[in-house]
Amino acid sequence: MTTPPSAAAGDGTNDHLVQSTDPDHPANLIPSLCAKFWTLGWVTGTGGGASIRNDDLVYIAPSGVQKELMKPSDIYVLSLAAQQSQSLHPRQRVYLRRPPTLKPSQCTPLFLAAFTKRGAGCCIHTHSHWAVLVTLLLEAHGSAEFRINNLEQIKGFGRGPGKAGNLGYHDTLVIPVIENTAHEEDLTEFLEEAMDRYPDAYAVLVRRHGVYVWGETVHKAKTQCESLDYLFQLAVEMKQLGLAWITDIAPTVPTRSAA
Amino acid sequence: MTTPPSAAAGDGTNDHLVQSTDPDHPANLIPSLCAKFWTLGWVTGTGGGASIRNDDLVYIAPSGVQKELMKPSDIYVLSLAAQQSQSLHPRQRVYLRRPPTLKPSQCTPLFLAAFTKRGAGCCIHTHSHWAVLVTLLLEAHGSAEFRINNLEQIKGFGRGPGKAGNLGYHDTLVIPVIENTAHEEDLTEFLEEAMDRYPDAYAVLVRRHGVYVWGETVHKAKTQCESLDYLFQLAVEMKQLGLAWITDIAPTVPTRSAA
Amino acid sequence: MTTPPSAAAGDGTNDHLVQSTDPDHPANLIPSLCAKFWTLGWVTGTGGGASIRNDDLVYIAPSGVQKELMKPSDIYVLSLAAQQSQSLHPRQRVYLRRPPTLKPSQCTPLFLAAFTKRGAGCCIHTHSHWAVLVTLLLEAHGSAEFRINNLEQIKGFGRGPGKAGNLGYHDTLVIPVIENTAHEEDLTEFLEEAMDRYPDAYAVLVRRHGVYVWGETVHKAKTQCESLDYLFQLAVEMKQLGLAWITDIAPTVPTRSAA
Amino acid sequence: MTTPPSAAAGDGTNDHLVQSTDPDHPANLIPSLCAKFWTLGWVTGTGGGASIRNDDLVYIAPSGVQKELMKPSDIYVLSLAAQQSQSLHPRQRVYLRRPPTLKPSQCTPLFLAAFTKRGAGCCIHTHSHWAVLVTLLLEAHGSAEFRINNLEQIKGFGRGPGKAGNLGYHDTLVIPVIENTAHEEDLTEFLEEAMDRYPDAYAVLVRRHGVYVWGETVHKAKTQCESLDYLFQLAVEMKQLGLAWITDIAPTVPTRSAA
């Protein structure tokens, strides 16, 4: 990870950027995470993806690859700083390293938004059917916001960038929903807009599509994504059982001074 | 794969056709795919199957084998051209290579239909209970067509043989349903008829039975099969939640020139 | 498997009966099957079990072992002929080989019933919650018989001992339900009674408990058990969706002479 | 396990307490159990945890670790006797061995309660969504007790500490529910209170949070936790199907003297 890229070219050079014996190197971690996500039903049929940022280097899973079969050599690498100084048009995007036969992910500008606007270290995109069902249930009520409270798993989310600690049990987790667009890259402006309106959110749902989840580290992005999927599943099952997502519950106060 | 078969016999010769150290050789790939499908609940109790075509050679999983335990030596091989020049009666089918103790799959003529009528490179047959439930829900409304639209996963399907690109988010995915027959081989004419009536379809549902899915390559057949199963599951869950499969949703138009 | 047991003792001798390098030896196969069944949710919390008969030798999983952790050395072995000539009282049962610290399975007399009354080669007992839910749904209608027809997976069952071939698509699969007893061994007489009344059945459901499934071979017992669990799951989901288990569907007749 | 800790310090010494080649050593067993629990959906997003007691030594999974990735070196060790003689305030808790960069689990005082009040050898905490759904269904009826009877899997539970044998098929399994608190450690007094009121219970549900399950051994804690999760799932599905958790069923009496 200490070797700087020798040239800003997309000509198959810089393969060393995806070669490492460290299982935690982004080029190894993205495939192992994607294989895990495949077993969870998050990246079925090549849907979904993941990206890791390491300082200025951004590693991205390619488009159209069976996620449980991905290899380190399939990974794209680009410079975050270079993206910001260039036109954002995806056709002109410059990669430090690109696999010879694959196509870049349409999620690329959305992952970059999490890195530039939030300083995230990792961003995960799933097509989890629990996420999709939640957006459909909200659509039926004309809502563009998922809200749920009084569940322990809510503690799995940070309070927001720059804020200390995590949400509490009684807090309301709020995830904005944006409408899906015909082309995935066109989601970018709406995702960025939602990030502006919900400065503390670590995720954005995409109607009839899935969810984008990020975090300061791979650990945080992955565990927040798991916690969110757990809550989406619970929310769908609660709806089937006629149970409300938002409740008013008085705190239970301990009587001991030091418990 | 370059060694031509020496004789069109079914006497246990030509074992070299199923012997390779390449994990992507059809004789190795069919068992590994079937083991994966078993964990997905697609080929429970020896149901379902898969076939791969490599130019003129067709590799087929046998009948009655536990799909998660299949071995390369269990695979049948036949010449596609030879099938077309011969009587189609399955009893008279000639195999280039056959396993000594197994029976050929009753799916054989259905797989061949995908290869001859569509030029497919791979065909997968699952008994996924999501597929079966979709056919039952459609039956309750007297319908022989699964239609769903405005879901991102629909992009996982090609527009049709010879057409460029994939379906879009707002497009309607249409999968015909044929009625099941007492003998699986008798499905062939109905499958072929459905292929004629739905020239762009990559799959045909079989009422109370399952689904046949194909693609130009193993990759495309497998990822289309995954995407379809995802949509079947979603459709059943949408029905349980009172949500419609077909909706009228206005496109969300981006405001930026280059997003 | 050709070495005859040297003495009908339960004193830790005859360990050779469970020592083999063949993965298909019953003492190896029972643990690998049970580990697989654990992942399917069939033998949760030490519930359920399996037994294989090889001529006169019967191999049985012990009681109270975590099914995904079972070892060949945990397996009991007894002589089927010796059981029949002895008192059936379980306290007096003589084992050819017994593990030093475990307890025999309460399922033992039920497995033996499948071997003696049906000549089965393998019997599987699961606590699958799909099986339990089916018995509960039937109980609500005062029924002691699971009946379902017109589903392809029904073909996964033989027509009955001594009968050629399997059930057809339009046939009705009938599985008797017996009431649960406080002590599992007390189920034996009711299981045997059900076997007498349903001579073609390869399985008996136990109300609020699970299912016993057998077959002439391990392969048949295992694949029939999978097919049955698939149908139980489908039946529960059909009930949730308001779909009937028994329907009257006219056969679809092919028009081609040889398809 | 026979080496006594040399000093009651939390300074990174005593690493030998978590180093063993025995897969059943608590420092190895906690990670392998937690990895298994992750696949069951019990410890999603770093939620949940597990602790094993070996005489006076207590081994505890740390806070905030991805449960499927835990390593023996992540395990905390403390002396149970030392805890009881010290202030219970968690900030002052003394560890025999602590990992250099992790935080102790907030579950620690709850695990200790199972060890001190019940003499348990293992305690498991899951966030299983089945457990959470059961507490939500009970909440809708103002209930703080899960009761279910006449199910075979109930036999998976002991009758209570110091009592011989397990619950029977017709017995009612009773699991108390305590209200969740903002801080997990504050649950301790309510958990202990529930233990006092339900002296035979091996588990306590926590509203909108999950469940704590313990047992005299790792085997018993783990299999009771599995049996309980099975029953929670069944209970939710029974509710969806309109089936009652408590029923009045007359015992089925065998007619044979020795079955």
PDB file of N, CA, C and O in Angstrom, chain D residues 7 29 32 61 72 114 129 165 198 213 215 251:
ATOM      1  N   ALA D   7      -1.046 -13.168  37.700  1.00  0.00           N
ATOM      2  CA  ALA D   7      -1.324 -11.871  38.326  1.00  0.00           C
ATOM      3  C   ALA D   7      -2.675 -11.359  37.873  1.00  0.00           C
ATOM      4  O   ALA D   7      -3.102 -11.611  36.753  1.00  0.00           O
ATOM      5  N   LEU D  29     -13.115 -21.898  21.393  1.00  0.00           N
ATOM      6  CA  LEU D  29     -14.520 -22.275  21.216  1.00  0.00           C
ATOM      7  C   LEU D  29     -15.417 -21.049  21.041  1.00  0.00           C
ATOM      8  O   LEU D  29     -16.361 -21.066  20.232  1.00  0.00           O
ATOM      9  N   SER D  32     -15.257 -19.943  17.418  1.00  0.00           N
ATOM     10  CA  SER D  32     -15.910 -20.854  16.466  1.00  0.00           C
ATOM     11  C   SER D  32     -17.424 -20.852  16.679  1.00  0.00           C
ATOM     12  O   SER D  32     -18.197 -20.943  15.720  1.00  0.00           O
ATOM     13  N   ALA D  61     -16.263 -12.837  24.884  1.00  0.00           N
ATOM     14  CA  ALA D  61     -16.083 -12.173  23.590  1.00  0.00           C
ATOM     15  C   ALA D  61     -16.102 -10.665  23.810  1.00  0.00           C
ATOM     16  O   ALA D  61     -16.865 -10.166  24.631  1.00  0.00           O
ATOM     17  N   PRO D  72      -8.940 -15.969  18.908  1.00  0.00           N
ATOM     18  CA  PRO D  72      -8.692 -16.247  20.334  1.00  0.00           C
ATOM     19  C   PRO D  72      -8.025 -15.068  21.048  1.00  0.00           C
ATOM     20  O   PRO D  72      -8.312 -14.812  22.223  1.00  0.00           O
ATOM     21  N   ALA D 114     -25.381 -14.988  35.124  1.00  0.00           N
ATOM     22  CA  ALA D 114     -25.692 -16.398  34.846  1.00  0.00           C
ATOM     23  C   ALA D 114     -24.714 -17.319  35.567  1.00  0.00           C
ATOM     24  O   ALA D 114     -25.082 -18.410  36.015  1.00  0.00           O
ATOM     25  N   HIS D 129     -33.736 -12.159  15.254  1.00  0.00           N
ATOM     26  CA  HIS D 129     -34.960 -11.390  15.005  1.00  0.00           C
ATOM     27  C   HIS D 129     -36.204 -12.181  15.384  1.00  0.00           C
ATOM     28  O   HIS D 129     -37.253 -11.594  15.634  1.00  0.00           O
ATOM     29  N   GLY D 165     -33.422 -34.209  34.858  1.00  0.00           N
ATOM     30  CA  GLY D 165     -34.151 -34.397  33.610  1.00  0.00           C
ATOM     31  C   GLY D 165     -34.585 -33.126  32.924  1.00  0.00           C
ATOM     32  O   GLY D 165     -34.292 -32.017  33.377  1.00  0.00           O
ATOM     33  N   TYR D 198     -38.110 -16.522  38.314  1.00  0.00           N
ATOM     34  CA  TYR D 198     -38.263 -17.727  37.481  1.00  0.00           C
ATOM     35  C   TYR D 198     -37.067 -18.641  37.734  1.00  0.00           C
ATOM     36  O   TYR D 198     -36.179 -18.757  36.902  1.00  0.00           O
ATOM     37  N   VAL D 213     -29.379 -16.780  27.030  1.00  0.00           N
ATOM     38  CA  VAL D 213     -29.621 -18.207  27.283  1.00  0.00           C
ATOM     39  C   VAL D 213     -28.371 -18.790  27.929  1.00  0.00           C
ATOM     40  O   VAL D 213     -27.258 -18.468  27.508  1.00  0.00           O
ATOM     41  N   GLY D 215     -26.548 -22.358  30.289  1.00  0.00           N
ATOM     42  CA  GLY D 215     -26.635 -23.775  30.601  1.00  0.00           C
ATOM     43  C   GLY D 215     -25.448 -24.182  31.441  1.00  0.00           C
ATOM     44  O   GLY D 215     -24.463 -23.446  31.556  1.00  0.00           O
ATOM     45  N   PRO D 251     -52.960 -36.380  26.638  1.00  0.00           N
ATOM     46  CA  PRO D 251     -51.854 -37.286  26.313  1.00  0.00           C
ATOM     47  C   PRO D 251     -52.328 -38.497  25.515  1.00  0.00           C
ATOM     48  O   PRO D 251     -53.430 -39.003  25.725  1.00  0.00           O
TER      49      PRO D 251
END
